[in-house]
Short mmCIF file of C-alpha atoms in Angstrom, two decimals:
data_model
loop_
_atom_site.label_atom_id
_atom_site.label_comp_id
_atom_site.label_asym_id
_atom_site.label_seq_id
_atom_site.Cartn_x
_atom_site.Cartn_y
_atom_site.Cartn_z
CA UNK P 1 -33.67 8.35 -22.67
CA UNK P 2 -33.46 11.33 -20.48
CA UNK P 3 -34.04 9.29 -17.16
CA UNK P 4 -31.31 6.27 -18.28
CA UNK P 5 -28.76 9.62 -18.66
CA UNK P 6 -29.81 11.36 -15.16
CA UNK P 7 -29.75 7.45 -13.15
CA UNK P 8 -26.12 6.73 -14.66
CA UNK P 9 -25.22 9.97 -13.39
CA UNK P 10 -26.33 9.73 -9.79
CA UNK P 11 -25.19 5.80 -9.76
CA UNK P 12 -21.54 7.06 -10.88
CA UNK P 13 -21.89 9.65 -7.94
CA UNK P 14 -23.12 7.58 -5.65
CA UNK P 15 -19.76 5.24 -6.27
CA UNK P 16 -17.85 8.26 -5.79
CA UNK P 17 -19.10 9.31 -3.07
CA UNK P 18 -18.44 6.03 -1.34
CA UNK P 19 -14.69 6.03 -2.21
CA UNK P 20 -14.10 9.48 -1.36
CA UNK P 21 -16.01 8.41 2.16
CA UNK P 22 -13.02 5.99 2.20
CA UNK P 23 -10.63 8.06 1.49
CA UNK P 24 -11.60 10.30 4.51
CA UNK P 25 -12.14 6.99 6.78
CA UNK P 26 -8.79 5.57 6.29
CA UNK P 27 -7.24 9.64 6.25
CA UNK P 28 -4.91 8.98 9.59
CA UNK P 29 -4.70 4.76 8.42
CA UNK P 30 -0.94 4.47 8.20
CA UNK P 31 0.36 3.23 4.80
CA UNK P 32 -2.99 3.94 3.06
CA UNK P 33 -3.27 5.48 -0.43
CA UNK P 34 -6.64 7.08 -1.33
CA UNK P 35 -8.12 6.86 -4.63
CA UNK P 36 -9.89 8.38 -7.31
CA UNK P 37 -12.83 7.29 -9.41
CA UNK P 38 -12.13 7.25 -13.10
CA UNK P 39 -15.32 7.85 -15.13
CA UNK P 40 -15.98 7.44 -19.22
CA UNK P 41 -18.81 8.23 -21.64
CA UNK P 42 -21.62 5.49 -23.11
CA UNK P 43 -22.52 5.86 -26.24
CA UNK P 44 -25.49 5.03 -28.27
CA UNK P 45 -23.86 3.85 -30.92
CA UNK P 46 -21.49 1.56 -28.90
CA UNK P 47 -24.88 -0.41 -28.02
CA UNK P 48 -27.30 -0.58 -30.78
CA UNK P 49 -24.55 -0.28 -33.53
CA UNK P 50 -26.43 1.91 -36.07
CA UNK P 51 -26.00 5.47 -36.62
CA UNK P 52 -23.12 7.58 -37.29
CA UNK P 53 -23.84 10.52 -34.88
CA UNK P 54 -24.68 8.54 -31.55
CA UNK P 55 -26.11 10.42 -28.41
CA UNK P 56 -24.45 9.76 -24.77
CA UNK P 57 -26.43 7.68 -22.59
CA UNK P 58 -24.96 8.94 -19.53
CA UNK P 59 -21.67 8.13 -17.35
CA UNK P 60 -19.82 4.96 -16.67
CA UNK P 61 -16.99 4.25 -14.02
CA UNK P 62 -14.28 2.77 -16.02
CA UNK P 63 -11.94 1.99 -12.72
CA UNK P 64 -11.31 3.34 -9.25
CA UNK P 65 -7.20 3.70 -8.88
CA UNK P 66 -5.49 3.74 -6.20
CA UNK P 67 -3.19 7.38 -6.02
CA UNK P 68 0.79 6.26 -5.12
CA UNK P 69 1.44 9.76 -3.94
CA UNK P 70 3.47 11.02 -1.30
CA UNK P 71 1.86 11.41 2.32
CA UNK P 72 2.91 13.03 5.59
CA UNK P 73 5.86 11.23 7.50
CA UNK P 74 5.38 11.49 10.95
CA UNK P 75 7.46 10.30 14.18
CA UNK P 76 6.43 7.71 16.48
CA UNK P 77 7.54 6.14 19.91
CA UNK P 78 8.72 2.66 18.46
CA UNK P 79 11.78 2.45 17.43
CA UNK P 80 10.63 -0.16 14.49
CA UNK P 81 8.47 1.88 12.67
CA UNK P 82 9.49 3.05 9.37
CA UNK P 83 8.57 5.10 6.34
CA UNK P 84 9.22 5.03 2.97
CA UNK P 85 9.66 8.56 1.30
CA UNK P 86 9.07 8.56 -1.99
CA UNK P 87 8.24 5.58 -4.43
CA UNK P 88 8.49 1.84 -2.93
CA UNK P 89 7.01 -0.13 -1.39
CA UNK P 90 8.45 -2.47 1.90
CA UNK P 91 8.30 -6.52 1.12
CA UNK P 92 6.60 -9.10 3.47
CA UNK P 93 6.80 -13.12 3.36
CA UNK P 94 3.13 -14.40 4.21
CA UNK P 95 3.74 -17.47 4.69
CA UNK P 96 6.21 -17.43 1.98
CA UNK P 97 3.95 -15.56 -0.66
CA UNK P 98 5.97 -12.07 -1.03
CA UNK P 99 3.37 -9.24 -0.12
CA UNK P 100 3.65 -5.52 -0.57
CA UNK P 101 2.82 -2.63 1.79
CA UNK P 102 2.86 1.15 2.74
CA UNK P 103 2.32 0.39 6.17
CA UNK P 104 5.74 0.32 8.34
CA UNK P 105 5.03 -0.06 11.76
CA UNK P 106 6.44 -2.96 12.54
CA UNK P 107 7.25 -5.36 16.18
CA UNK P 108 9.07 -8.09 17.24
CA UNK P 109 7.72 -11.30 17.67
CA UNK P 110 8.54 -13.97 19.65
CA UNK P 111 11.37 -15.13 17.72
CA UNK P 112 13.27 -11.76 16.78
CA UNK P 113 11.56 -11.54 13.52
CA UNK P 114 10.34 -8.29 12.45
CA UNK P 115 6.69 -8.21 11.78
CA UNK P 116 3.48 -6.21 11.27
CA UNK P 117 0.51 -6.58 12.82
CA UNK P 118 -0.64 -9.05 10.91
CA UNK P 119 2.07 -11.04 11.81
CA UNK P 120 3.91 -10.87 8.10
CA UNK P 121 8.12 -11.03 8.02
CA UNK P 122 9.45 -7.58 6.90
CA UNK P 123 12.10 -8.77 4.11
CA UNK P 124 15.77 -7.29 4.08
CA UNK P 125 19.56 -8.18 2.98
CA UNK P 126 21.33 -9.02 5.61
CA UNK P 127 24.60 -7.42 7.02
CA UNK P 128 28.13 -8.56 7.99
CA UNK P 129 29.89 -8.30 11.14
CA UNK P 130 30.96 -4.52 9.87
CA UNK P 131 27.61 -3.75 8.91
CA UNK P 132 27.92 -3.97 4.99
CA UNK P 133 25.07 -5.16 3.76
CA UNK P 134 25.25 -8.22 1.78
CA UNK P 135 23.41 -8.29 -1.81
CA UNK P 136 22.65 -11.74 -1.92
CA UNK P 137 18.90 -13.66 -1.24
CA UNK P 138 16.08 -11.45 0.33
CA UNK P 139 15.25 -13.04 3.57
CA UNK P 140 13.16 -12.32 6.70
CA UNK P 141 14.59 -9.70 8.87
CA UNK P 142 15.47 -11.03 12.56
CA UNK P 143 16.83 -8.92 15.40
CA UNK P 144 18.81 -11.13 18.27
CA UNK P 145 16.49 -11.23 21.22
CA UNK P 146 19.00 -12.94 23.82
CA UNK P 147 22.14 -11.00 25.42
CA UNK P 148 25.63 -10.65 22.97
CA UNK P 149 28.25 -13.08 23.76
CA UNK P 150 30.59 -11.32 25.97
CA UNK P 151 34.34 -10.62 25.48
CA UNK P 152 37.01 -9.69 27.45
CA UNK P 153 38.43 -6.43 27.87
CA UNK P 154 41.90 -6.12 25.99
CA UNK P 155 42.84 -2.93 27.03
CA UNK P 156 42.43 -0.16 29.90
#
């Protein structure tokens, strides 16, 4: 039973091992959150069913969960990337499925909309004339991409 309890061990460390290695892969991925291995006890008794006073049989990894804490907020040179400090998360439309993410650098695209790089529609409210925003449906967020209509000077 010995060698069942050392081989669980090393299997449960080699799965750690592999999400700590992506932890430190993705370390400078914007919008990633590393993770931690969760690991749990087998018992004897839990798989022959006899005996009051069962021995462990070694390690088992129970989950791997994903750790929603706070990470470094940085400045960049475009003027549509964003962060999120604290809890949240920003909404996408893929294709009308609602997505979350951690990531906010976000473009234009061709049509004004805001997107990542995957090409999903940052969500928002949008805003009146004064700027108030307007708590009504979510919708995709689109920046005018042609030239404001122009008016004519009323005073001098």
């Amino acid at each position: 039973m010995a060698f069942q309890q050392g081989l669980s061990g090393l299997n449960a460390m080699s799965k750690d091992l592999g999400v700590i290695g992506n932890n430190i892969a993705n370390a400078n991925t914007y919008g990633n959150k590393s993770s931690r291995v969760e690991f749990a006890d087998m018992y004897a008794n839990a798989i022959n069913g006899s005996g009051s006073n069962g021995i462990g049989l070694g390690v088992n990894i129970t989950s791997v969960e994903q750790q929603f804490s706070q990470g470094n907020i940085t400045t960049t040179a475009n003027s549509l990337d964003m962060a999120i400090n604290g809890n949240g998360f920003f909404q996408l439309s893929n294709g009308g499925t609602t997505i979350y993410s951690r990531n906010g650098q976000f473009q234009k695209d061709k049509d004004g909309f805001v997107v990542n790089s995957s090409g999903n529609q940052l969500l928002g409210y949008s805003a009146n004339i004064d700027g108030t925003i307007i708590p009504s449906t979510i919708q995709p967020l689109k920046l005018p991409t042609g030239s404001i209509a122009p008016a004519a000077t009323t005073n001098v």
